[in-house]
Coordinates of C-alpha atoms and ligand atoms in Angstrom, one line a residue:
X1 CA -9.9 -30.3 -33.5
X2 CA -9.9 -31.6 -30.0
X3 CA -6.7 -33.2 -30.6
X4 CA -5.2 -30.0 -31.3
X5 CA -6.8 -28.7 -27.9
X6 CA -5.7 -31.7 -26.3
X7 CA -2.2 -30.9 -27.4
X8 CA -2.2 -27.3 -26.7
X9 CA -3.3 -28.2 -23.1
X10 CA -0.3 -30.9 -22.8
X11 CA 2.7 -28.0 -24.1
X12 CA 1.1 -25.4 -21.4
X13 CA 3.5 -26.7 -18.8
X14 CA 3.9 -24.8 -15.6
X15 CA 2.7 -21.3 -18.0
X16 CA 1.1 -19.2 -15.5
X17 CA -2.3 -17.2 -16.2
X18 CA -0.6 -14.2 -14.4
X19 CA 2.2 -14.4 -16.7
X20 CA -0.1 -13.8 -19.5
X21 CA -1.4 -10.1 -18.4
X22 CA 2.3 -9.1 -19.4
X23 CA 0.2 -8.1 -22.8
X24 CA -1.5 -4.8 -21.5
X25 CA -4.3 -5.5 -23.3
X26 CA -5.4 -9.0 -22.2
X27 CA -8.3 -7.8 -19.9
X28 CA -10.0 -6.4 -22.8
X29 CA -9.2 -8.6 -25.5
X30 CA -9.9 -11.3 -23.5
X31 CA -13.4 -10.1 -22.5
X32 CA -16.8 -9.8 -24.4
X33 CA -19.6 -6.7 -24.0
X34 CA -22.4 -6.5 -24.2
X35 CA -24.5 -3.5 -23.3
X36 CA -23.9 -3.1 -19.6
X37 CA -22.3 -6.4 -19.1
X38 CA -19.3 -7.5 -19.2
X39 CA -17.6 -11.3 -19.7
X40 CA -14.3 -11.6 -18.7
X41 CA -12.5 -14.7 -19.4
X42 CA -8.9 -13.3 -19.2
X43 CA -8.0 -15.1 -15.7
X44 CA -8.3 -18.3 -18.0
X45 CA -5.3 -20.1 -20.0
X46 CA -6.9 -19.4 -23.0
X47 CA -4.3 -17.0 -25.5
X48 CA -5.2 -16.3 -29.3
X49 CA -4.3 -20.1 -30.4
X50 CA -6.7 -21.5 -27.7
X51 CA -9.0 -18.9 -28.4
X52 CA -9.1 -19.2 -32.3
X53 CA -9.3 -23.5 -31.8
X54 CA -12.3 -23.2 -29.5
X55 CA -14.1 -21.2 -32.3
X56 CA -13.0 -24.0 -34.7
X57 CA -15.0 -26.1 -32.8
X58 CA -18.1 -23.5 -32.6
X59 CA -17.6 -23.5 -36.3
X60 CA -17.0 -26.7 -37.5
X61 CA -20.5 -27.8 -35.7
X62 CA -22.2 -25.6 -36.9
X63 CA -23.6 -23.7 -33.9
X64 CA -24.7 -20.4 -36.0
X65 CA -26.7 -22.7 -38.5
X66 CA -28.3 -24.7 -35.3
X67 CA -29.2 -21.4 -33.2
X68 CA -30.5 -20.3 -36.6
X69 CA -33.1 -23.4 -36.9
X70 CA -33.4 -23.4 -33.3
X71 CA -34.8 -19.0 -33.7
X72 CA -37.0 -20.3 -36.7
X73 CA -39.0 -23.4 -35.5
X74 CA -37.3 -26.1 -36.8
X75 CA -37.3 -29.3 -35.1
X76 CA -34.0 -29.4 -33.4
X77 CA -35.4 -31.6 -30.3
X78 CA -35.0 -34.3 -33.0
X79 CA -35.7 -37.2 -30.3
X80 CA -38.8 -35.7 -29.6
X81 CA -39.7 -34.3 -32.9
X82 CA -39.9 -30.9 -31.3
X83 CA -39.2 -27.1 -32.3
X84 CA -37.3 -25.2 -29.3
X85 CA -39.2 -22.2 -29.0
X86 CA -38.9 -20.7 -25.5
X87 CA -37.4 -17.8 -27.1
X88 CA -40.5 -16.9 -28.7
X89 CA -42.1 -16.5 -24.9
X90 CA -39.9 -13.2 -25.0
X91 CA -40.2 -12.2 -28.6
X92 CA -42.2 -9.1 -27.6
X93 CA -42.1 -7.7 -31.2
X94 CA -44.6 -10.0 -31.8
X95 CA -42.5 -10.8 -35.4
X96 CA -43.5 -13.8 -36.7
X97 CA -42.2 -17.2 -35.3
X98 CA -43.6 -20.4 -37.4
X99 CA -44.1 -24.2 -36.3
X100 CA -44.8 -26.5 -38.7
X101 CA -45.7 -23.0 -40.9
X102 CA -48.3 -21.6 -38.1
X103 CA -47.1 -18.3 -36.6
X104 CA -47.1 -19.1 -32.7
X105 CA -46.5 -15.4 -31.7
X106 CA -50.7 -14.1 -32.0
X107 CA -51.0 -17.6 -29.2
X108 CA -47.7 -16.1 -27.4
X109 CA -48.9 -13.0 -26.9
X110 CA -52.8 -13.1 -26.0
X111 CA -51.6 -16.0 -23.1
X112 CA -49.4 -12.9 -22.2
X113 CA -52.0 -10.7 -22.4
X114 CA -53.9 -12.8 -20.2
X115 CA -51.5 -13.3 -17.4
X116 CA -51.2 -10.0 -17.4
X117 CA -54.7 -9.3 -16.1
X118 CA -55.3 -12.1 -14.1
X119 CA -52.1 -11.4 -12.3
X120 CA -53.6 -7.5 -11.8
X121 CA -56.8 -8.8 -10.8
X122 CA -54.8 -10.8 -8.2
X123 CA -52.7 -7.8 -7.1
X124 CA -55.6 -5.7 -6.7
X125 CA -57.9 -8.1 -4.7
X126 CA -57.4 -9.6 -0.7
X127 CA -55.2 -12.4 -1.5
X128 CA -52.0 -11.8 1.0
X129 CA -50.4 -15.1 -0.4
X130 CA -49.7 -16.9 -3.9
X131 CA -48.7 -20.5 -3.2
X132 CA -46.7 -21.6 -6.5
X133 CA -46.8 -25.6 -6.3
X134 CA -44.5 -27.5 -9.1
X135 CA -41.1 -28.7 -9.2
X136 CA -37.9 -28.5 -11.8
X137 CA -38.5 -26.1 -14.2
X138 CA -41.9 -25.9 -12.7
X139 CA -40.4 -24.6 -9.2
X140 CA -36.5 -23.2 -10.1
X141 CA -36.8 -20.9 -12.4
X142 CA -40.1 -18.5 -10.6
X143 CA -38.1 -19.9 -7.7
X144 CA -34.6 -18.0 -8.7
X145 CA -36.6 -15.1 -10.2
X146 CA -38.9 -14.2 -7.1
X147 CA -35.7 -14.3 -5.1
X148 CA -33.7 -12.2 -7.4
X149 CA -36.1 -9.7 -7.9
X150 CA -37.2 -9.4 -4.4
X151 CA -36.5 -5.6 -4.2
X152 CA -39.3 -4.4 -7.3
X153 CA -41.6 -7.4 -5.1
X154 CA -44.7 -5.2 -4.3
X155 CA -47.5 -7.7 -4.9
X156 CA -48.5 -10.6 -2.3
X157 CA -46.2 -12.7 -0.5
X158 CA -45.1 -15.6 -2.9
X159 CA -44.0 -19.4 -1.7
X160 CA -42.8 -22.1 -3.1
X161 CA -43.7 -25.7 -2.5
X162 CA -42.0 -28.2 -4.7
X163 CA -41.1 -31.4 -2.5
X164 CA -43.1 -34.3 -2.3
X165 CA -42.2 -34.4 1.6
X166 CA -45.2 -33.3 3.3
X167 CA -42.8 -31.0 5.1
X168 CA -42.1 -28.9 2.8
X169 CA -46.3 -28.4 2.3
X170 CA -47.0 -27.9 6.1
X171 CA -44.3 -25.7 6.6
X172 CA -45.5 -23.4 4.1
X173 CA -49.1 -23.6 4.8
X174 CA -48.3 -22.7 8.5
X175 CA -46.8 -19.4 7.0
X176 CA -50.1 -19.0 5.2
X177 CA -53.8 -17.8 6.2
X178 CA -56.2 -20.0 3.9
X179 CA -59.2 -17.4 3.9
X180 CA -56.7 -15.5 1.5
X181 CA -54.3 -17.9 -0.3
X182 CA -54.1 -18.7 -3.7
X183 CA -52.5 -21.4 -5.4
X184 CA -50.9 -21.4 -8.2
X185 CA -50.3 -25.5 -9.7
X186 CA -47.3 -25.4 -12.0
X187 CA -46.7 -28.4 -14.2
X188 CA -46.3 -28.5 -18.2
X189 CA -47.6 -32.5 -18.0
X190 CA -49.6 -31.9 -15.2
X191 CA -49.1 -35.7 -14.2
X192 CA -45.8 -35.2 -11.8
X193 CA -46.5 -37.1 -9.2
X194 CA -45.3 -34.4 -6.6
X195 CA -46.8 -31.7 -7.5
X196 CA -50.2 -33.3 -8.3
X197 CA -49.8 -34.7 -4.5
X198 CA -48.6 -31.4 -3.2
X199 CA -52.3 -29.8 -5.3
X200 CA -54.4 -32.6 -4.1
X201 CA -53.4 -31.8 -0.1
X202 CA -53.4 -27.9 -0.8
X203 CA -56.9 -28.2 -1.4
X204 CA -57.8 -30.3 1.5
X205 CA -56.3 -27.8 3.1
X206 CA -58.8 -25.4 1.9
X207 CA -61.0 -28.2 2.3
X208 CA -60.6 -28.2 6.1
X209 CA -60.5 -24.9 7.1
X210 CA -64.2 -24.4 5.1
X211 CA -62.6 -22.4 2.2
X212 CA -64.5 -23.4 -1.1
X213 CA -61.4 -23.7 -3.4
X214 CA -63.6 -21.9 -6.6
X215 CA -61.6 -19.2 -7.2
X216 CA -58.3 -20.4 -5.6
X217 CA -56.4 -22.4 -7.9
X218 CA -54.6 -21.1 -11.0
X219 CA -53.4 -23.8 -13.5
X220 CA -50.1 -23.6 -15.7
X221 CA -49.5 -26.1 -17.7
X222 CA -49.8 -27.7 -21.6
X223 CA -51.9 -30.4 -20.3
X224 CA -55.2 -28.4 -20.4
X225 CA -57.6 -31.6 -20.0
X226 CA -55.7 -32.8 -16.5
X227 CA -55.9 -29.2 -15.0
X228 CA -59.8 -29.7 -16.3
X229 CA -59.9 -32.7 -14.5
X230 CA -58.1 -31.2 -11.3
X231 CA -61.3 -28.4 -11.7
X232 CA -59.4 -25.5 -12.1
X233 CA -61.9 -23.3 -15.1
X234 CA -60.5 -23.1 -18.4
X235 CA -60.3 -19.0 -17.7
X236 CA -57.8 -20.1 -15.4
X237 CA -55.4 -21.9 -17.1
X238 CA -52.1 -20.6 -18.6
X239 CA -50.9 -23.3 -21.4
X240 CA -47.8 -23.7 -23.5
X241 CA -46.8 -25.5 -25.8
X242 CA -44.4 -28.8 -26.0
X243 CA -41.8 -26.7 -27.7
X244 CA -41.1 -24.8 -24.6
X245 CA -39.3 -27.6 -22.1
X246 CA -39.5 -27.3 -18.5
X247 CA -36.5 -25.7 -17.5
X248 CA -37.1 -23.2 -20.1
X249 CA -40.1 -22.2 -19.1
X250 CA -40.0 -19.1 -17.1
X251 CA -40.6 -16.8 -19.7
X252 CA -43.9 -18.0 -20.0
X253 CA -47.2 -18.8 -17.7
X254 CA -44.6 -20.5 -15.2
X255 CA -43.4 -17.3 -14.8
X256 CA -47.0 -16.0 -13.5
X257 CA -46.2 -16.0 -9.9
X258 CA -42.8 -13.9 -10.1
X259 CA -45.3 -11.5 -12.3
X260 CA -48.0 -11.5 -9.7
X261 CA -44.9 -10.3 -7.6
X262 CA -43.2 -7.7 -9.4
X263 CA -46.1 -6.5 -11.7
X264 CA -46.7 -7.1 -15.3
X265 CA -44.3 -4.3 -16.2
X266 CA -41.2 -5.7 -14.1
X267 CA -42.4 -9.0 -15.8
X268 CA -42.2 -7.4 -19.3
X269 CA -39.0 -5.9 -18.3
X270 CA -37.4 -9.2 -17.5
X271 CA -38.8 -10.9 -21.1
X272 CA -37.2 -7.9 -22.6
X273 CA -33.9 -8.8 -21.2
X274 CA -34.0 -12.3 -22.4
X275 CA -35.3 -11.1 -26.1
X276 CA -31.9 -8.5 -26.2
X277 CA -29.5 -11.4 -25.1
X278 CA -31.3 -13.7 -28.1
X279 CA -30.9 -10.6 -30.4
X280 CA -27.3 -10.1 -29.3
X281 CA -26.5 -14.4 -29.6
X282 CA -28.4 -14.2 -32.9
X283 CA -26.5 -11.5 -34.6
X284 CA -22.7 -10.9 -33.1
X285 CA -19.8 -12.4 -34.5
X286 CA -18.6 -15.8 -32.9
X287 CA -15.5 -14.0 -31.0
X288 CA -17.8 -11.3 -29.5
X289 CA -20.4 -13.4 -28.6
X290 CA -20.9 -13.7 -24.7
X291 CA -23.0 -17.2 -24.7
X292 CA -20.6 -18.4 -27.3
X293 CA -17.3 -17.6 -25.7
X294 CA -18.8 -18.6 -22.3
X295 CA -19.8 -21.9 -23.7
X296 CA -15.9 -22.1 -25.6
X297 CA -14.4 -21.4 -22.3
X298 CA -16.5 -24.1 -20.4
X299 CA -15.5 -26.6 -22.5
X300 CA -11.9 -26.0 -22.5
X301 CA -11.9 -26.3 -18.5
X302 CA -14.4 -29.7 -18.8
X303 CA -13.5 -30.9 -22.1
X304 CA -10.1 -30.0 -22.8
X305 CA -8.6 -29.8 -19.4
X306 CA -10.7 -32.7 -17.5
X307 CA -11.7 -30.2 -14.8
X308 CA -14.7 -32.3 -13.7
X309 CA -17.4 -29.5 -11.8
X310 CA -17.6 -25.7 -12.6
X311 CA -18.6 -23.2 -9.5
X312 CA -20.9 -20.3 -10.1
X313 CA -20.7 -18.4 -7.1
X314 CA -23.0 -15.0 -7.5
X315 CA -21.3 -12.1 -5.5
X316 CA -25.0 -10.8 -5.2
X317 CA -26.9 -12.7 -2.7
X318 CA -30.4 -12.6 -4.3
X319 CA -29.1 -14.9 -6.5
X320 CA -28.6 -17.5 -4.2
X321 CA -31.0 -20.0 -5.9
X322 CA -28.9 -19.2 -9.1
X323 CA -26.4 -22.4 -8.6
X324 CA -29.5 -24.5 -8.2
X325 CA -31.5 -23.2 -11.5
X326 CA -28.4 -23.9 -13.3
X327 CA -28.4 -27.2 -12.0
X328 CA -31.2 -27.9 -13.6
X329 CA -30.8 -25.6 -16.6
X330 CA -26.6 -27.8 -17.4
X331 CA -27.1 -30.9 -16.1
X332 CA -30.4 -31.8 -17.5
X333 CA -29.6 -30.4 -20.6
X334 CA -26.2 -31.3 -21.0
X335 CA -25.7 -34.7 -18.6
X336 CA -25.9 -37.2 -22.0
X337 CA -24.1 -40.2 -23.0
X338 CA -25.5 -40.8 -26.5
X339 CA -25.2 -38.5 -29.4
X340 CA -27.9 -37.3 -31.4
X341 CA -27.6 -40.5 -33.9
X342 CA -27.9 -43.1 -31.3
X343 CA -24.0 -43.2 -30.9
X344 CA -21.7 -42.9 -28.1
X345 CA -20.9 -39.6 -27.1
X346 CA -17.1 -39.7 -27.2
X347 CA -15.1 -37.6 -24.4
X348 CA -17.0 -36.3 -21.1
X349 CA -20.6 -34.6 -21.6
X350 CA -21.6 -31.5 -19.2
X351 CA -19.8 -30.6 -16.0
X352 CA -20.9 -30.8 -12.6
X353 CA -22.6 -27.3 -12.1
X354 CA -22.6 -26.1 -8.2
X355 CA -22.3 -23.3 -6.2
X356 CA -23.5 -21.0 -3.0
X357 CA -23.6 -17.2 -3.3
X358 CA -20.2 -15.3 -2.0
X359 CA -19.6 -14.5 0.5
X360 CA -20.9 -17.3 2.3
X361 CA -19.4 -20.0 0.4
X362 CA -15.6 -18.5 1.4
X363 CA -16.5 -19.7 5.1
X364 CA -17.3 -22.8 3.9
X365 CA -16.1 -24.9 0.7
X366 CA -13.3 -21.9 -0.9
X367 CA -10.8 -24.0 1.0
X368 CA -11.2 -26.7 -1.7
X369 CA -10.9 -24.2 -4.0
X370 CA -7.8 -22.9 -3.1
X371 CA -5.8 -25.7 -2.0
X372 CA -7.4 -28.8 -2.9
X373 CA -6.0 -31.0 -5.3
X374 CA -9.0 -30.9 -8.0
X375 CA -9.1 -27.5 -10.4
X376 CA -12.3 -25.6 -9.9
X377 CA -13.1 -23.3 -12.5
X378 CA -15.1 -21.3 -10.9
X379 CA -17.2 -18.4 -12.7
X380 CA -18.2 -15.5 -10.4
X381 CA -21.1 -13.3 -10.7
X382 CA -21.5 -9.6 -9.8
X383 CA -23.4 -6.4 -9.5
X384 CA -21.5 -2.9 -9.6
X385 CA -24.2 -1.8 -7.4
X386 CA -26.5 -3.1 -5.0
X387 CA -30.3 -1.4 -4.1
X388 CA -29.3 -0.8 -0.7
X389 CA -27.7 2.7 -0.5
X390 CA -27.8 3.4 2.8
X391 CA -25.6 -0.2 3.0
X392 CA -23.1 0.9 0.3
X393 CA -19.9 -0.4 2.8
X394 CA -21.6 -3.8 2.8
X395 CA -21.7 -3.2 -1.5
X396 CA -17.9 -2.3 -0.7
X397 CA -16.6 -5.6 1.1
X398 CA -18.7 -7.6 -1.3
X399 CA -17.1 -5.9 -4.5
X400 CA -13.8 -6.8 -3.0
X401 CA -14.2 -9.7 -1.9
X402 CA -15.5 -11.3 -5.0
X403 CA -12.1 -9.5 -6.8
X404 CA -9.8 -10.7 -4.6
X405 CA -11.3 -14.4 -4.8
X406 CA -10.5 -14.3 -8.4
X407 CA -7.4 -12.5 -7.9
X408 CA -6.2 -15.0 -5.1
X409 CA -7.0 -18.3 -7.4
X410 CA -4.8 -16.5 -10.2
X411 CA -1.8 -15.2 -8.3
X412 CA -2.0 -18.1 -5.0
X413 CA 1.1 -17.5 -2.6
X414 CA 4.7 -19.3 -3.3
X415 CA 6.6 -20.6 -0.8
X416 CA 8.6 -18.3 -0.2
X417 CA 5.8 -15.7 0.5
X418 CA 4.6 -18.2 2.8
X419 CA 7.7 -18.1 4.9
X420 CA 7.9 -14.8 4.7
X421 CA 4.6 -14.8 6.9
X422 CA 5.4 -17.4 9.2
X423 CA 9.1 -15.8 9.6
X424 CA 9.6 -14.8 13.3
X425 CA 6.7 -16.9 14.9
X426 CA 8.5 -20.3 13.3
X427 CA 11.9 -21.5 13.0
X428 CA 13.9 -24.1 11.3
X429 CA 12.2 -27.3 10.2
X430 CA 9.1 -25.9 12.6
X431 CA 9.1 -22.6 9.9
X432 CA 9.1 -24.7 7.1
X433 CA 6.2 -27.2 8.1
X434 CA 4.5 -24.1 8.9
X435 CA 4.5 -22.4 5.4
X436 CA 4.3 -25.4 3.0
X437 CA 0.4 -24.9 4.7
X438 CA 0.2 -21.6 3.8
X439 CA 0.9 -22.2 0.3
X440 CA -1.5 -21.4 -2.8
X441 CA -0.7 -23.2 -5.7
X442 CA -2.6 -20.0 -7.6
X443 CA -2.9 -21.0 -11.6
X444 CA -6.5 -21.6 -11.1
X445 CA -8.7 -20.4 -13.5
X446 CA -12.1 -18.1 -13.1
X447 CA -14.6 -15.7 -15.2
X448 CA -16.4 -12.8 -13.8
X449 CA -19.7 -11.6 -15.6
X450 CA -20.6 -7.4 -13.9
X451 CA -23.2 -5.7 -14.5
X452 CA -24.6 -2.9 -13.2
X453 CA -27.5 -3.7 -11.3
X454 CA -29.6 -6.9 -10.3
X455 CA -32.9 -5.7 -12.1
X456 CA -35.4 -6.8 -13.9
X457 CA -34.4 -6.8 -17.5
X458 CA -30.4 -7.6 -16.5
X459 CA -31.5 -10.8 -14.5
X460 CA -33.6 -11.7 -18.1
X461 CA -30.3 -10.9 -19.9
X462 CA -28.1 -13.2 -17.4
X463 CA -30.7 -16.3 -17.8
X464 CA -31.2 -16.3 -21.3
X465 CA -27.2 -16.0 -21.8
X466 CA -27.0 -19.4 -19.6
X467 CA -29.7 -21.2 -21.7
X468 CA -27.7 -20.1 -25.1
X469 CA -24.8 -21.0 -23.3
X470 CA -26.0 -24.7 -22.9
X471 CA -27.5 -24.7 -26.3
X472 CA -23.7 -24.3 -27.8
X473 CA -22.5 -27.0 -26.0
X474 CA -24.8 -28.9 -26.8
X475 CA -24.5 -28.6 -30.5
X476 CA -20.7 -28.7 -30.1
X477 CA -21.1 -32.5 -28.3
X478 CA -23.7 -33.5 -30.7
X479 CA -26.0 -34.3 -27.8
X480 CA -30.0 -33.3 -27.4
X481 CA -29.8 -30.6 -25.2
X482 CA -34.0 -30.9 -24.9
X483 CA -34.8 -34.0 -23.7
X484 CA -34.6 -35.5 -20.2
X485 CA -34.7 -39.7 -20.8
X486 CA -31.9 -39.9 -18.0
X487 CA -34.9 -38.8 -15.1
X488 CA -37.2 -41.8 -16.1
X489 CA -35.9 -44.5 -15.0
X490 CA -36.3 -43.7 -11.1
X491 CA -39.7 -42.3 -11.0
X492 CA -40.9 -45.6 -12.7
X493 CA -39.2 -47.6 -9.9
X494 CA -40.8 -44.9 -7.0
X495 CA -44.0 -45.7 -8.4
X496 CA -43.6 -49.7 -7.9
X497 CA -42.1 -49.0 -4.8
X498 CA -44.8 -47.0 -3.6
X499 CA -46.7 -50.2 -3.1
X500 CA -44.1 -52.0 -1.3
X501 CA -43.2 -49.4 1.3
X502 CA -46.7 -48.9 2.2
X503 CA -46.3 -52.7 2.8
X504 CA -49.0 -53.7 0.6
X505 CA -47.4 -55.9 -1.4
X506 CA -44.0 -58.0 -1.1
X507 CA -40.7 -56.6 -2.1
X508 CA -39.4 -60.2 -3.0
X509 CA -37.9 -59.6 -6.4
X510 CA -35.7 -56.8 -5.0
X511 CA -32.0 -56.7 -4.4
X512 CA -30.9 -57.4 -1.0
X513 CA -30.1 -53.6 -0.4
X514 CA -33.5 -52.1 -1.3
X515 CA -35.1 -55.2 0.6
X516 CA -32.8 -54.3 3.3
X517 CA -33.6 -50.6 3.5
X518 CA -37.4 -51.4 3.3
X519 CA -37.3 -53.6 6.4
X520 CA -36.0 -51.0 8.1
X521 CA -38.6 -48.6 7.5
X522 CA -41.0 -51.2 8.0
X523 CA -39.9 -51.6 11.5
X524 CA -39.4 -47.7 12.3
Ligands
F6P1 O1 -38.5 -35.0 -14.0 C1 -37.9 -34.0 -14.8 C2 -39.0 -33.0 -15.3 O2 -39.7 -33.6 -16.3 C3 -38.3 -31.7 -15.6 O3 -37.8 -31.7 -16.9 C4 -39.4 -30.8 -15.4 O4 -39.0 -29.5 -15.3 C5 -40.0 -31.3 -14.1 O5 -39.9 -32.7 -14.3 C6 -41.5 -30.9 -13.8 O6 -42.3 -31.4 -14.9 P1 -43.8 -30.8 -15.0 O7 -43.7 -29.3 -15.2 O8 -44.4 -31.5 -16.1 O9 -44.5 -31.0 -13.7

């Protein structure tokens, strides 16, 4: 199957994407609804041939099987022995969900329940500011959501300290006025050695400035003996279980400072989002499937075409810690060498995800991605609306832009346009250097997801259809989208280190590079 894509790719010769809207139809029949959204993958090579091989591959893995065991409990983090469950974090319906033949959803919902009044209690009492301290999915997801959702924000002032440079903790606290700050530690294992450090100097902190800490530390986490041991009260602790993974975990009590934000029913709003996308991923047909085809698509550009990094660039600027969620959400999920049976994953795993909102990133890196010599597929994001009416020309040049981005990778300028421009300031040989720099090679493919509106539930439906969209691939590869062995290796080394840079003990069985760097800090 992906020497038929292979071969597909190799007979598309010079074909050009533009060439291919000479069907009337392509924009819809290469495009997938869904409610208010729309997918539209028709700015891609992909035609009917490409399109029905892709879904051979969807097929021939067996994604609808997987995401079927996946919805139902089964273990399907098989190197973990784990079930993959963060979609029951949204299942509002409260319908059944079993693990290991318990229903999780009476748990689910009563640690719902109880965010949901603590995170009144909080917006009703004198705390001005809600510290969340944690890092990965501990810190990006509440981190991408707070930001996103910044115009229903009517509770305190929410920050985010993830870092393990003391910087980023005194630069917040400066912000902050500890007579009426609460912090929030975020951590499913509730060992990471940031965030414990960051919630160990918070509350000397408190400490200092004579503010008992009772009463000012939430805990979130699956580890409920650690936050014990921290002294956070069991009545405020928010655990999960090991079948939600880290960067999954938004839906759930690592969500609890973008609810304290927006309000339990913005919250709600947001899980309901994510439970329509699962509902939609669950039940369409392969074709019409928007985390299936945006997965298909994807892989074509990585896989098939060796296009090594995929931009998401969010024409909405509230998204602008989107690139980095993703980040997370892709390349931990996705960045795997070995199979699920212990073998070598053959062909390339996950792309390099990256990206800065638009239109910032046009002043910046766009130049790349127009004229360098490495493909970019990049995938835009945009709202037909924004919430700022009395702005609606800013909503105007933003809309335009983000089309004419797309439209400008596509189309590019010959050379002949190119001289055309220069004509009359440039002559001869002069002319022609001139406009072989203003040419676009165009041909360069991009999808745009639209949706109406940046809001609660639609941001819900846009980060669940990322995680699904991982999922695919990852069934499609064969790879353990749910495990994370590959960020081990370094934080046992920090943790040796820590010794040595403190000087404590001798760095002699180091190479002469790490030795080298070590001296230098030494003598700084
Ligand atoms: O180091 C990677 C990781 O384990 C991520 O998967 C996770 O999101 C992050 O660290 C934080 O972990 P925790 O929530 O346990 O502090």
């Amino acid at each position: 199957m992906w020497n038929d894509l292979k071969t597909r790719a190799a007979a598309l010769g010079d074909r050009r994407i533009e060439d291919l809207f000479q069907d009337p139809d392509r924009a819809a029949a290469f495009s997938v609804r869904f409610g208010d959204m729309l997918f539209d993958y028709s700015k891609t090579q992909l035609d009917d041939a490409i399109r029905r091989a892709l879904l051979g591959l969807a097929e021939n893995a067996g994604v609808t099987a997987q995401r079927d065991a996946m919805f139902t409990g089964e273990k399907v983090n098989e190197t973990e022995g784990r079930a993959v469950l963060h979609t029951a974090l949204r299942n509002l319906s409260g319908e059944p969900v079993f693990v290991d033949g318990h229903d999780v959803m009476p748990a689910v919902l009563e640690t719902l329940s109880r965010m949901e009044a603590l995170a009144q209690d909080i917006r009703d009492s004198e705390i001005t500011d809600v510290v969340n301290i944690g890092i990965g999915g501990s810190d990006l997801g509440p981190v991408m959501a707070a930001r996103a959702l910044a115009p229903y924000h009517d509770g305190p002032r929410c920050h985010f300290i993830s870092n393990v440079d003391g910087a980023d903790l005194a630069d917040t606290l400066a912000r902050c006025d500890p007579a009426y700050t609460l912090f929030v530690v975020a951590s499913k294992t509730f060992t990471t050695i940031e965030t414990m450090t960051n919630a160990a100097s918070a509350k000397a902190w408190l400490a200092q400035h004579a503010v008992p800490d009772a009463g000012r530390f939430v805990a979130l986490s699956s580890n409920l003996a650690k936050a014990a041991e921290f002294g956070i009260p069991s009545e405020r602790v928010f655990g999960f279980e090991d079948w939600v993974g880290g960067r999954y975990s938004v839906w759930g009590p690592i969500g609890l400072s973008v609810m304290i934000a927006i309000g339990p029913d913005g919250f709600r709003e947001f899980l309901r989002g994510g439970a329509d996308m699962d509902a939609h991923f669950r039940n369409a047909p392969l074709a019409e499937n928007m985390p299936v085809m945006l997965a298909l698509v994807g892989m074509w550009h990585h896989q098939v075409l060796g296009h090594g990094t995929r931009a998401v660039l969010p024409y909405d600027n509230r998204l602008a810690r989107l690139p980095a969620y993703l980040q997370q959400l892709e390349m931990e999920s996705n960045g795997k060498g070995v199979v699920m049976g212990g073998g070598d994953l053959e062909g390339p795993s996950g792309p390099v995800v990256w990206g800065e909102p638009g239109t910032n990133g046009q002043h910046a890196f766009y130049q790349l991605i127009h004229q360098g010599t490495a493909v970019v597929p990049c995938e835009f994001l945009l709202a037909a609306q924004g919430h700022e009416p009395d702005l609606a020309h800013h909503h105007t040049l933003l809309v335009a832009n983000c089309l004419a981005q797309s439209e400008a990778l596509m189309r590019g300028r010959s050379l002949e346009e190119a001289r055309a421009k220069v004509a009359g300031k440039f002559e001869g040989d002069e002319l022609e250097r001139q406009a072989r720099h203003r040419v676009f090679p165009g041909n360069r493919p991009s999808t745009t997801l639209v949706y109406p509106k940046l809001d609660p539930a639609t941001l819900g439906r846009i980060v669940a259809l990322y995680e699904h969209r991982v999922f695919v691939e990852g069934v499609i590869l064969g790879i353990n989208s749910y495990d994370q062995w590959g960020v081990e290796l370094g934080k046992e080394l920090a943790t040796a280190l820590g010794p040595m840079v403190e000087g404590v003990e001798g760095s002699d069985t180091k190479d002469g590079s790490t030795r080298a760097l070590l001296a230098f800090v030494h003598a700084h």
